[in-house]
Every structure is written in C-alpha cells, then in structure tokens.
Amino acid sequence: MADVPVMQGSDVAWANQTSLHPAALAALLVLGAATLVLPRRLAIWPFIIIACFIAPAQRLVVAGLDFNLLRIMVLFGWTRVLARGEWSGFKPHAVDVTLVAFSITTTIAYVTLWQTQDALIFMLGNMFDAIGMYFLFRCLIRGWQDLDRTVVGFALVSIPVALAFFIEHQTGRNLFAFLGGVPEITVVRDGRLRCQGAFSDPILAGAFWASLMPLFAARRWLGPNARTLTVVSLITSLAIIYFTASSTPVMAVVFVIFGMAMFLARRSMMLVKVGSLGMLVTLHFVMERPVYYLIARMNIVSGSTGWHRYHLIHQTVLNFHDWWLNGTKSTGAWHFLLKDVTNQYILTGVRGGLLAMVLFILVILLAFNAVGRLWRSSTDNPYRTIMAWALGVSLFVHVTTFFAVSYFGQIQMVWYLLLASIVSLSTLQARHQTRPAPAARRKGGASLARARRGPIVTPQMARQ
C-alpha cells in the first residue's frame, strides 16, 4: 500500500522501501504487544506514542505493499479486537456507510483515471487507513471512559513532545532525524524555525495538537483533580504550535477559542449558522473578488501562503470541467504553482471527482449532526455535555484546517479517531435513551421520571 501519492505529492527517497531502525522496531514490538494486552480504555495509547515519536520514514514493504508503523499498529489492533470479540454489539451508523462509500468511490475513480497498478496499490493503502483506523477506533471507543482515557493519553504525551520541540527550536536540529522522514536541520522561513519533531510537516504537527485542545479543555469539568493536567496540556499544545511557526495552526487555535465560546450560545446555533451563511453570501456579492479571497488575507505568520490557497480554490472553480467526473492527473496544468494541493476538499475532488467530494462533505455533515444529538442528549451530565461540545469544536477545527492543508501522516489517525468517537458515543447515547433503566421498569412511573432526570453527577460518575 503505497504511502506516497502516485502524483499530486512530493517524491521522497524513503517511500516504498523497507526502513526499520532497531529503536523503531523495538518500539513497534513493545507497543504492539501493549495493544494486545492493555485494557480497552488504554488500548489507543500505543497508537498515540507511535504517532508522536516515530518519524514517517519507518516502514515495512512486503510485495510492493507499504506498511508504515501506524498501519502495522492497526493490524495489531484488529488482532486484539477479533481475539477479544470487541466488535460485538457494534451498531451501524450513517457515517459508517458514507465513509465506506467515499473510500470505494475515490478508489474506483482514481484507478479508472490512472489505470496503473501503482494507482491501485496507492488507493488500497488509503482505504486501509480510512476503513481500518476508523472501524478499529469505533470498536475501541465504546463509552465515555474510553474517550476520557484516550484524551488523558494525548495530554500526557504532549509533555515530552513539547520538550522535543523546545530542544529543536533551541538547537535547530531535529531529535528524530535518525529515524528518517524528517530533516536533520530544521527548516527556516523568514528567520523563524519551523519545528516538526517526528511529524510529517510543521503545519500538520501544529494542526494535530490544535485539534486536541478542545478535548483537553473539556476535562476541566471533571473537577479539581483534572485541573492540573488540563492546564499543562493546553500550555504544551500552545508551545508546540508556537514552535511550528505556521499560520494554519494559529488560526486553528482561534477557531478553538471561538468554538468553545459558542457553547454559551448553543441553544441558538441554528440562528448562528443561518446568520453566518447569510453574511458569507452577502460578502460574496459585495466584494470585488469571490468570498473565498478572504483566505488570501489570513497571513498571520510571516511567510504564510494565503494567496496560494485562494488561487488554488479559484482555479478549481474555473477548471470544474477538468476534474468533476473522476478527478484529474495534475493541477499543474491550471497554473504552474498549483502542483501542491494544500486543500483537503480539493485534493478529494482531484483524486475522486465531484461525487467523492460530495461524499466527503456528507461524512462531515453527518458527524456534526451526531455531535448535536450527542450534547443535547447529555444535558443531565455537565461533563458529558461539554465534552460532546468539545468533540464538535475539534471537528470544526479539522473542517476549517482542510481549507489550508491536505492531510497525510500522523494527523489522519486523529481525524479518524475523532469521527469514530463521535459516532460511537452518539450510538451509545441513543441506545440508552431508548431503553429505560431497570429500576424504572420495576417501580413504575415515579422511578421512570427520576431516571429521565438523570443522577447527581460526580467526577467518578462522569467518567463512566
């Protein structure tokens, strides 16, 4: 399963060849074994460690199939799930079906366009990432405690990651370069070091941690015992984002603050959405340029490429005829600067055509709908209400980040984990709503009324 695109991506020397450092191999074996034996609520921790500390060049290639270490960890994960029967009780959701349809549609379109074995292998790798990770996490995140422990895992790991970024910022050298896939000498843009640690790209490293900040903040509602880790994880995330020296993660932090603040207006979200849409439509007609030209203005950090991102969207609109059916082989024909597709929505259309883009957007809309149902059904529990909202804010951060970068590498794990968490918890909540509590069934109407009001919430109960 090729890890690098057949086209629309940079050629790298380490792609499609086995590269396993003894340290990476040892980490893989230890963390793979941990995945098999840890309790379910901790089973995702090994994935977090692999994603944050193993550089992307580490991989095993078998018969042309390219398995980076995260893909191998997915195999360990599925071995666990099948051996323990943790797939039992799985309840399908519309997001499940749409994500599978999206993956199949994109694969068929891409292979039809290119008609090569390399194209087939590459898209099979993408399907393995999407379907393998998503449904694995659907099986592992089966309750609120599973999600909470996973967030704690990210929070704890953020501390050594921030330390590694600090050292890289002070020395100009990447500690993870000996594993390959990241530069030994940190890239400098306009006099600022763009640190990336073990991540595939500085922008994606910053976006990775920005998308987790709402979940870190939500744990504050668990009580005083969670306060310290909440503060520390938010500080370390901000530090990592600062060290990446990229405007996209900074904008993501702005969207985090905005999204969490909108919790106060959660009962009026329909009005907010309609108002925002109306404002964008109005701006589109009163501005001299299309409304998406605003992206060109978002140059927060020196050296940002907001104009490039606007130009990419504009040329995609103008060249709709070139890609709508089953994608296009190169966006370079639209403009010589547009070979780098820094937009997840456009990359989806470039690889799979309009139908793939529509299905991808439908996955997002269905996930937002699931978040809305989740927080509304959790109002009897303050922690679950704010955590459900935080899941929606994290989704919002990804959706806005998609306009500025296309995903590859470790951040894909966070994306599929988020989708899986939203869907699993929403199906769990829906199942509980349709089934009255045992005490209510025994004692009649009065007990049923008390069950609907919900229990008094303590931090221990909130985790369960």
Coordinates of C-alpha atoms in Angstrom, one line a residue:
M1 CA 0.0 0.0 0.0
A2 CA 1.9 3.0 -1.3
D3 CA 2.2 5.7 1.3
V4 CA 3.1 8.5 -1.2
P5 CA 0.8 9.6 -4.0
V6 CA 1.4 8.3 -7.5
M7 CA 1.0 12.0 -8.3
Q8 CA 0.0 15.2 -6.6
G9 CA 2.7 14.8 -4.0
S10 CA 6.4 15.1 -3.4
D11 CA 8.7 12.2 -4.3
V12 CA 10.7 11.2 -1.2
A13 CA 13.7 8.9 -1.1
W14 CA 12.3 6.7 1.8
A15 CA 9.0 5.8 0.2
N16 CA 8.1 2.2 -0.9
Q17 CA 11.2 0.7 0.7
T18 CA 11.8 -1.1 4.0
S19 CA 13.4 1.2 6.6
L20 CA 13.3 -0.1 10.1
H21 CA 15.7 1.3 12.7
P22 CA 16.4 -1.1 15.6
A23 CA 14.9 1.5 18.0
A24 CA 11.7 1.8 15.9
L25 CA 11.4 -1.9 15.6
A26 CA 11.8 -2.4 19.4
A27 CA 9.1 0.3 19.9
L28 CA 6.8 -1.4 17.4
L29 CA 7.1 -4.8 19.1
V30 CA 6.6 -3.4 22.6
L31 CA 3.7 -1.1 21.7
G32 CA 2.1 -3.8 19.5
A33 CA 2.2 -6.2 22.4
A34 CA 0.8 -3.5 24.7
T35 CA -2.1 -3.0 22.3
L36 CA -3.0 -6.7 22.7
V37 CA -2.9 -6.8 26.5
L38 CA -3.9 -3.4 27.8
P39 CA -7.5 -2.7 29.0
R40 CA -9.7 -1.3 26.2
R41 CA -9.7 2.2 27.8
L42 CA -5.9 2.3 27.3
A43 CA -5.6 0.4 24.1
I44 CA -5.2 3.6 22.0
W45 CA -2.2 4.8 24.0
P46 CA 0.3 2.8 22.0
F47 CA -1.0 4.4 18.8
I48 CA -0.5 7.9 20.3
I49 CA 3.1 7.1 21.2
I50 CA 3.9 5.7 17.7
A51 CA 2.3 8.7 16.0
C52 CA 4.2 11.2 18.2
F53 CA 7.6 9.7 18.4
I54 CA 8.3 7.6 15.3
A55 CA 9.3 9.6 12.2
P56 CA 7.4 8.7 9.0
A57 CA 10.2 7.0 7.1
Q58 CA 10.0 3.9 9.3
R59 CA 8.1 1.3 7.4
L60 CA 8.0 -2.3 6.2
V61 CA 7.4 -3.0 2.5
V62 CA 6.1 -6.5 1.5
A63 CA 5.5 -7.4 -2.1
G64 CA 5.0 -3.8 -3.0
L65 CA 2.6 -3.1 -0.1
D66 CA 3.9 -0.3 2.0
F67 CA 3.1 -0.5 5.8
N68 CA 4.3 2.4 7.9
L69 CA 4.3 1.7 11.6
L70 CA 0.8 3.1 12.2
R71 CA -0.6 0.7 9.6
I72 CA 1.2 -2.2 11.4
M73 CA -0.3 -1.0 14.7
V74 CA -3.7 -1.2 13.0
L75 CA -3.1 -4.8 12.3
F76 CA -2.2 -5.4 16.0
G77 CA -5.4 -3.5 16.9
W78 CA -7.6 -5.7 14.7
T79 CA -5.9 -8.8 16.1
R80 CA -6.9 -7.7 19.5
V81 CA -10.5 -6.7 18.6
L82 CA -11.1 -10.0 16.8
A83 CA -9.5 -12.2 19.5
R84 CA -11.5 -10.5 22.3
G85 CA -14.7 -10.1 20.4
E86 CA -14.7 -6.3 21.0
W87 CA -16.6 -5.9 17.8
S88 CA -19.8 -7.4 19.4
G89 CA -22.6 -5.0 19.9
F90 CA -21.5 -2.8 17.0
K91 CA -24.4 -0.7 15.8
P92 CA -24.0 0.7 12.3
H93 CA -24.4 4.5 11.7
A94 CA -24.9 6.6 8.6
V95 CA -21.3 7.9 8.9
D96 CA -20.0 4.3 8.7
V97 CA -21.8 3.7 5.4
T98 CA -20.9 7.1 3.9
L99 CA -17.2 6.7 4.8
V100 CA -17.1 3.3 3.1
A101 CA -18.9 4.7 0.1
F102 CA -16.5 7.6 -0.1
S103 CA -13.4 5.3 0.1
I104 CA -14.7 2.9 -2.6
T105 CA -15.8 5.8 -4.9
T106 CA -12.5 7.5 -4.6
T107 CA -10.6 4.3 -5.3
I108 CA -12.6 3.5 -8.4
A109 CA -12.3 7.0 -9.8
Y110 CA -8.6 7.2 -9.2
V111 CA -7.8 3.8 -10.6
T112 CA -10.0 4.4 -13.6
L113 CA -8.2 7.7 -14.3
W114 CA -4.7 6.3 -14.0
Q115 CA -5.2 2.7 -15.0
T116 CA -1.9 1.5 -13.4
Q117 CA -1.0 -1.0 -10.7
D118 CA 0.7 1.7 -8.7
A119 CA -2.5 3.7 -8.6
L120 CA -4.4 0.7 -7.3
I121 CA -1.8 0.0 -4.6
F122 CA -1.8 3.6 -3.5
M123 CA -5.6 3.8 -3.2
L124 CA -5.7 0.4 -1.4
G125 CA -3.4 2.0 1.2
N126 CA -5.7 5.0 1.6
M127 CA -8.6 2.6 2.1
F128 CA -6.7 0.7 4.7
D129 CA -6.0 3.9 6.6
A130 CA -9.6 5.2 6.4
I131 CA -11.6 2.0 6.9
G132 CA -9.0 0.2 9.1
M133 CA -8.4 3.0 11.5
Y134 CA -11.9 4.3 11.7
F135 CA -13.7 1.0 12.4
L136 CA -10.9 -0.1 14.8
F137 CA -11.4 3.0 16.8
R138 CA -15.2 2.5 16.6
C139 CA -14.6 -0.8 18.3
L140 CA -12.2 0.6 21.0
I141 CA -14.2 3.7 21.9
R142 CA -17.3 2.2 23.4
G143 CA -18.0 4.6 26.3
W144 CA -17.2 7.9 27.9
Q145 CA -14.4 6.4 30.0
D146 CA -12.7 5.1 26.9
L147 CA -12.7 8.6 25.4
D148 CA -11.5 10.2 28.6
R149 CA -8.6 7.8 29.0
T150 CA -7.6 8.4 25.4
V151 CA -7.6 12.2 25.9
V152 CA -5.5 11.7 29.0
G153 CA -3.1 9.7 26.9
F154 CA -2.7 12.6 24.4
A155 CA -2.3 15.1 27.3
L156 CA 0.5 13.1 29.0
V157 CA 2.3 12.5 25.7
S158 CA 2.1 16.3 24.9
I159 CA 4.6 17.0 27.7
P160 CA 7.6 15.1 26.1
V161 CA 6.6 16.2 22.6
A162 CA 6.7 19.8 23.7
L163 CA 10.1 19.2 25.3
A164 CA 11.4 17.7 22.0
F165 CA 10.0 20.7 20.1
F166 CA 11.7 23.1 22.5
I167 CA 15.0 21.4 22.1
E168 CA 14.6 21.5 18.3
H169 CA 13.8 25.2 18.5
Q170 CA 16.9 25.9 20.6
T171 CA 19.3 23.8 18.6
G172 CA 17.9 23.9 15.1
R173 CA 18.3 20.1 14.9
N174 CA 15.5 17.5 14.9
L175 CA 16.0 14.8 17.5
F176 CA 14.0 12.3 15.3
A177 CA 16.1 12.7 12.2
F178 CA 18.0 9.5 12.8
L179 CA 14.7 7.6 12.0
G180 CA 14.4 9.3 8.6
G181 CA 11.5 11.2 7.0
V182 CA 12.2 14.5 8.8
P183 CA 15.1 16.9 8.1
E184 CA 18.1 16.9 10.4
I185 CA 18.4 20.6 10.2
T186 CA 15.2 22.4 11.0
V187 CA 13.7 24.4 8.1
V188 CA 13.8 28.2 8.4
R189 CA 11.3 30.5 6.8
D190 CA 11.7 34.3 7.1
G191 CA 14.1 33.9 10.0
R192 CA 11.8 31.5 12.0
L193 CA 12.5 27.8 12.7
R194 CA 9.6 25.6 11.6
C195 CA 9.9 22.8 14.0
Q196 CA 8.1 19.5 13.3
G197 CA 9.5 16.8 15.6
A198 CA 8.6 13.3 14.4
F199 CA 5.6 14.7 12.4
S200 CA 5.4 14.7 8.6
D201 CA 5.1 18.5 8.3
P202 CA 5.2 21.5 10.7
I203 CA 1.7 22.7 9.7
L204 CA 0.3 19.2 10.3
A205 CA 2.1 19.0 13.7
G206 CA 0.5 22.2 14.8
A207 CA -2.9 21.2 13.5
F208 CA -2.6 17.8 15.2
W209 CA -2.3 19.5 18.7
A210 CA -4.7 22.3 18.0
S211 CA -7.5 19.8 17.2
L212 CA -7.0 18.2 20.6
M213 CA -7.1 21.4 22.6
P214 CA -11.0 21.4 23.0
L215 CA -10.8 17.9 24.4
F216 CA -8.1 18.9 26.9
A217 CA -10.1 21.9 28.0
A218 CA -13.3 19.9 28.4
R219 CA -11.7 17.7 31.0
R220 CA -11.7 20.7 33.4
W221 CA -15.4 19.9 34.1
L222 CA -14.3 16.6 35.7
G223 CA -13.4 18.6 38.8
P224 CA -10.3 19.9 40.7
N225 CA -8.3 16.6 40.1
A226 CA -8.3 17.2 36.4
R227 CA -7.3 20.9 36.5
T228 CA -3.6 20.4 36.6
L229 CA -3.4 18.1 33.6
T230 CA -5.8 20.3 31.7
V231 CA -3.7 23.4 32.2
V232 CA -0.5 21.6 31.4
S233 CA -1.8 20.0 28.2
L234 CA -3.1 23.3 26.9
I235 CA 0.2 25.0 27.6
T236 CA 2.2 22.3 25.9
S237 CA -0.1 22.3 22.9
L238 CA 0.3 26.1 22.5
A239 CA 4.0 25.7 22.9
I240 CA 4.2 23.1 20.1
I241 CA 2.0 25.3 17.8
Y242 CA 4.3 28.3 18.5
F243 CA 7.4 26.3 17.6
T244 CA 5.9 25.2 14.3
A245 CA 5.8 28.9 13.2
S246 CA 2.9 28.3 10.9
S247 CA -0.2 30.4 10.5
T248 CA -2.7 27.5 9.9
P249 CA -2.3 26.1 13.4
V250 CA -2.5 29.6 14.9
M251 CA -5.8 30.1 13.0
A252 CA -6.9 26.7 14.4
V253 CA -6.4 27.9 17.9
V254 CA -8.5 31.0 17.1
F255 CA -11.3 28.6 15.9
V256 CA -10.9 26.5 19.1
I257 CA -11.4 29.6 21.2
F258 CA -14.4 30.7 19.1
G259 CA -15.9 27.2 19.1
M260 CA -15.7 26.7 22.8
A261 CA -17.1 30.3 23.5
M262 CA -20.1 29.4 21.3
F263 CA -21.1 26.9 24.0
L264 CA -22.8 29.8 25.7
A265 CA -25.0 30.2 22.6
R266 CA -25.5 26.5 22.0
R267 CA -29.3 26.9 22.2
S268 CA -29.2 29.4 19.3
M269 CA -26.8 27.6 17.0
M270 CA -29.4 27.5 14.1
L271 CA -29.5 31.3 14.2
V272 CA -25.7 31.5 14.3
K273 CA -25.4 29.1 11.3
V274 CA -28.0 30.9 9.2
G275 CA -26.5 34.3 10.1
S276 CA -23.0 33.2 9.2
L277 CA -24.2 31.7 5.9
G278 CA -26.1 34.9 5.1
M279 CA -23.0 37.0 5.9
L280 CA -20.8 35.0 3.5
V281 CA -23.4 35.2 0.7
T282 CA -23.6 38.9 1.2
L283 CA -19.9 39.4 1.2
H284 CA -19.6 37.3 -2.0
F285 CA -21.8 39.7 -3.9
V286 CA -20.5 42.9 -2.4
M287 CA -16.8 42.1 -2.7
E288 CA -14.8 42.7 -5.9
R289 CA -13.4 39.2 -5.6
P290 CA -15.1 35.9 -4.5
V291 CA -15.7 35.5 -0.8
Y292 CA -13.0 32.8 -0.5
Y293 CA -10.5 35.6 -1.3
L294 CA -10.6 36.2 2.4
I295 CA -8.3 33.2 2.8
A296 CA -5.6 35.3 1.0
R297 CA -5.8 37.8 3.8
M298 CA -5.1 35.3 6.5
N299 CA -1.3 35.7 6.7
I300 CA -0.8 35.7 10.4
V301 CA 2.8 34.4 10.4
S302 CA 5.5 35.8 8.2
G303 CA 5.9 33.7 5.1
S304 CA 2.4 32.3 5.0
T305 CA 0.9 31.4 1.6
G306 CA -2.7 32.5 1.9
W307 CA -2.8 33.8 -1.6
H308 CA -1.7 30.4 -2.9
R309 CA -4.6 28.8 -1.1
Y310 CA -7.1 31.3 -2.5
H311 CA -5.7 30.8 -6.0
L312 CA -6.0 27.0 -5.7
I313 CA -9.7 27.3 -4.9
H314 CA -10.3 29.8 -7.6
Q315 CA -8.6 27.7 -10.3
T316 CA -10.6 24.6 -9.1
V317 CA -13.8 26.5 -9.7
L318 CA -12.7 27.7 -13.1
N319 CA -11.5 24.3 -14.1
F320 CA -14.5 22.4 -12.9
H321 CA -14.8 20.6 -16.2
D322 CA -11.3 19.1 -15.8
W323 CA -11.9 17.2 -12.6
W324 CA -15.6 16.7 -11.8
L325 CA -16.1 13.3 -13.4
N326 CA -13.2 11.2 -11.9
G327 CA -10.6 13.7 -10.9
T328 CA -7.5 14.9 -12.8
K329 CA -3.9 13.7 -13.2
S330 CA -2.4 17.1 -12.4
T331 CA -3.5 20.5 -11.2
G332 CA -0.2 21.9 -12.6
A333 CA -2.0 22.4 -15.9
W334 CA -4.2 25.0 -14.2
H335 CA -1.2 27.0 -13.0
F336 CA 2.5 26.1 -12.6
L337 CA 2.3 26.9 -8.9
L338 CA -0.6 24.6 -8.2
K339 CA 1.0 21.2 -8.2
D340 CA 0.9 21.3 -4.4
V341 CA -2.7 20.8 -3.4
T342 CA -3.0 22.4 0.0
N343 CA -6.7 21.8 0.4
Q344 CA -8.3 18.6 1.6
Y345 CA -11.6 19.2 -0.2
I346 CA -9.9 20.0 -3.5
L347 CA -7.5 17.0 -3.1
T348 CA -10.5 14.8 -2.6
G349 CA -12.0 16.1 -5.9
V350 CA -8.7 15.9 -7.7
R351 CA -8.4 12.2 -6.8
G352 CA -12.1 11.1 -7.0
G353 CA -14.2 13.7 -8.8
L354 CA -17.3 15.6 -7.6
L355 CA -19.0 12.5 -6.2
A356 CA -16.1 11.8 -3.9
M357 CA -16.1 15.4 -2.7
V358 CA -19.8 15.3 -2.0
L359 CA -19.5 12.1 0.0
F360 CA -16.6 13.5 2.0
I361 CA -18.6 16.6 2.8
L362 CA -21.6 14.4 3.7
V363 CA -19.4 12.5 6.2
I364 CA -18.6 15.8 7.9
L365 CA -22.3 16.9 7.9
L366 CA -23.4 13.6 9.4
A367 CA -20.7 13.8 12.1
F368 CA -21.9 17.4 13.0
N369 CA -25.4 16.1 13.2
A370 CA -24.3 13.3 15.5
V371 CA -22.5 15.8 17.7
G372 CA -25.7 17.9 18.0
R373 CA -27.7 14.8 19.1
L374 CA -25.0 13.8 21.5
W375 CA -24.7 17.0 23.5
R376 CA -28.5 17.5 23.6
S377 CA -29.0 14.0 25.0
S378 CA -26.2 14.5 27.6
T379 CA -27.6 17.6 29.4
D380 CA -28.1 15.8 32.6
N381 CA -24.3 15.4 32.9
P382 CA -22.2 18.6 32.8
Y383 CA -19.0 16.8 31.8
R384 CA -20.6 14.8 29.0
T385 CA -22.3 17.9 27.7
I386 CA -19.1 20.0 27.5
M387 CA -17.1 17.0 26.2
A388 CA -19.7 16.4 23.5
W389 CA -19.5 20.0 22.5
A390 CA -15.7 19.8 22.5
L391 CA -15.9 16.9 20.0
G392 CA -17.9 19.2 17.8
V393 CA -15.3 22.0 18.2
S394 CA -12.5 19.6 17.3
L395 CA -14.5 18.6 14.2
F396 CA -14.9 22.3 13.4
V397 CA -11.1 22.8 13.7
H398 CA -10.4 20.0 11.2
V399 CA -13.1 21.2 8.8
T400 CA -11.6 24.7 8.7
T401 CA -8.0 23.4 8.6
F402 CA -8.9 21.4 5.5
F403 CA -9.1 24.7 3.6
A404 CA -5.4 25.3 4.2
V405 CA -3.7 21.8 4.1
S406 CA -4.3 18.3 2.9
Y407 CA -3.9 15.5 5.4
F408 CA -1.2 12.8 5.4
G409 CA 0.8 11.1 8.0
Q410 CA 0.0 11.0 11.7
I411 CA -2.8 13.6 11.7
Q412 CA -5.0 11.1 9.8
M413 CA -5.1 9.0 13.0
V414 CA -6.5 11.9 15.0
W415 CA -9.1 12.6 12.2
Y416 CA -10.4 9.0 12.1
L417 CA -10.3 8.7 15.9
L418 CA -12.4 11.8 16.2
L419 CA -15.0 10.6 13.8
A420 CA -15.1 7.2 15.5
S421 CA -15.5 8.7 18.9
I422 CA -18.4 10.9 17.8
V423 CA -20.3 8.1 16.1
S424 CA -19.6 5.5 18.9
L425 CA -20.8 7.8 21.7
S426 CA -23.8 9.0 19.8
T427 CA -25.0 5.5 19.1
L428 CA -24.3 4.6 22.7
Q429 CA -26.4 7.6 23.9
A430 CA -29.2 6.7 21.5
R431 CA -29.3 3.2 22.8
H432 CA -29.5 4.3 26.4
Q433 CA -32.3 6.8 25.6
T434 CA -34.5 4.1 24.0
R435 CA -34.0 1.7 27.0
P436 CA -35.5 2.6 30.4
A437 CA -33.4 2.0 33.4
P438 CA -34.1 -1.3 35.3
A439 CA -35.2 0.5 38.4
A440 CA -37.7 2.4 36.4
R441 CA -39.2 -0.7 34.8
R442 CA -39.6 -2.3 38.3
K443 CA -41.0 0.7 40.2
G444 CA -43.2 2.3 37.6
G445 CA -43.8 5.9 36.6
A446 CA -42.2 7.7 39.5
S447 CA -38.9 5.8 39.0
L448 CA -39.1 6.4 35.3
A449 CA -39.4 10.1 35.9
R450 CA -36.3 10.1 38.2
A451 CA -34.4 8.1 35.6
R452 CA -35.1 10.6 32.9
R453 CA -34.0 13.5 35.1
G454 CA -30.6 11.7 35.5
P455 CA -28.4 11.2 38.5
I456 CA -26.5 13.7 40.5
V457 CA -23.1 13.9 38.8
T458 CA -19.8 13.3 40.5
P459 CA -16.4 13.3 38.7
Q460 CA -16.3 9.5 39.1
M461 CA -19.7 9.0 37.6
A462 CA -18.8 11.4 34.7
R463 CA -16.0 9.2 33.7
Q464 CA -18.2 6.1 33.4

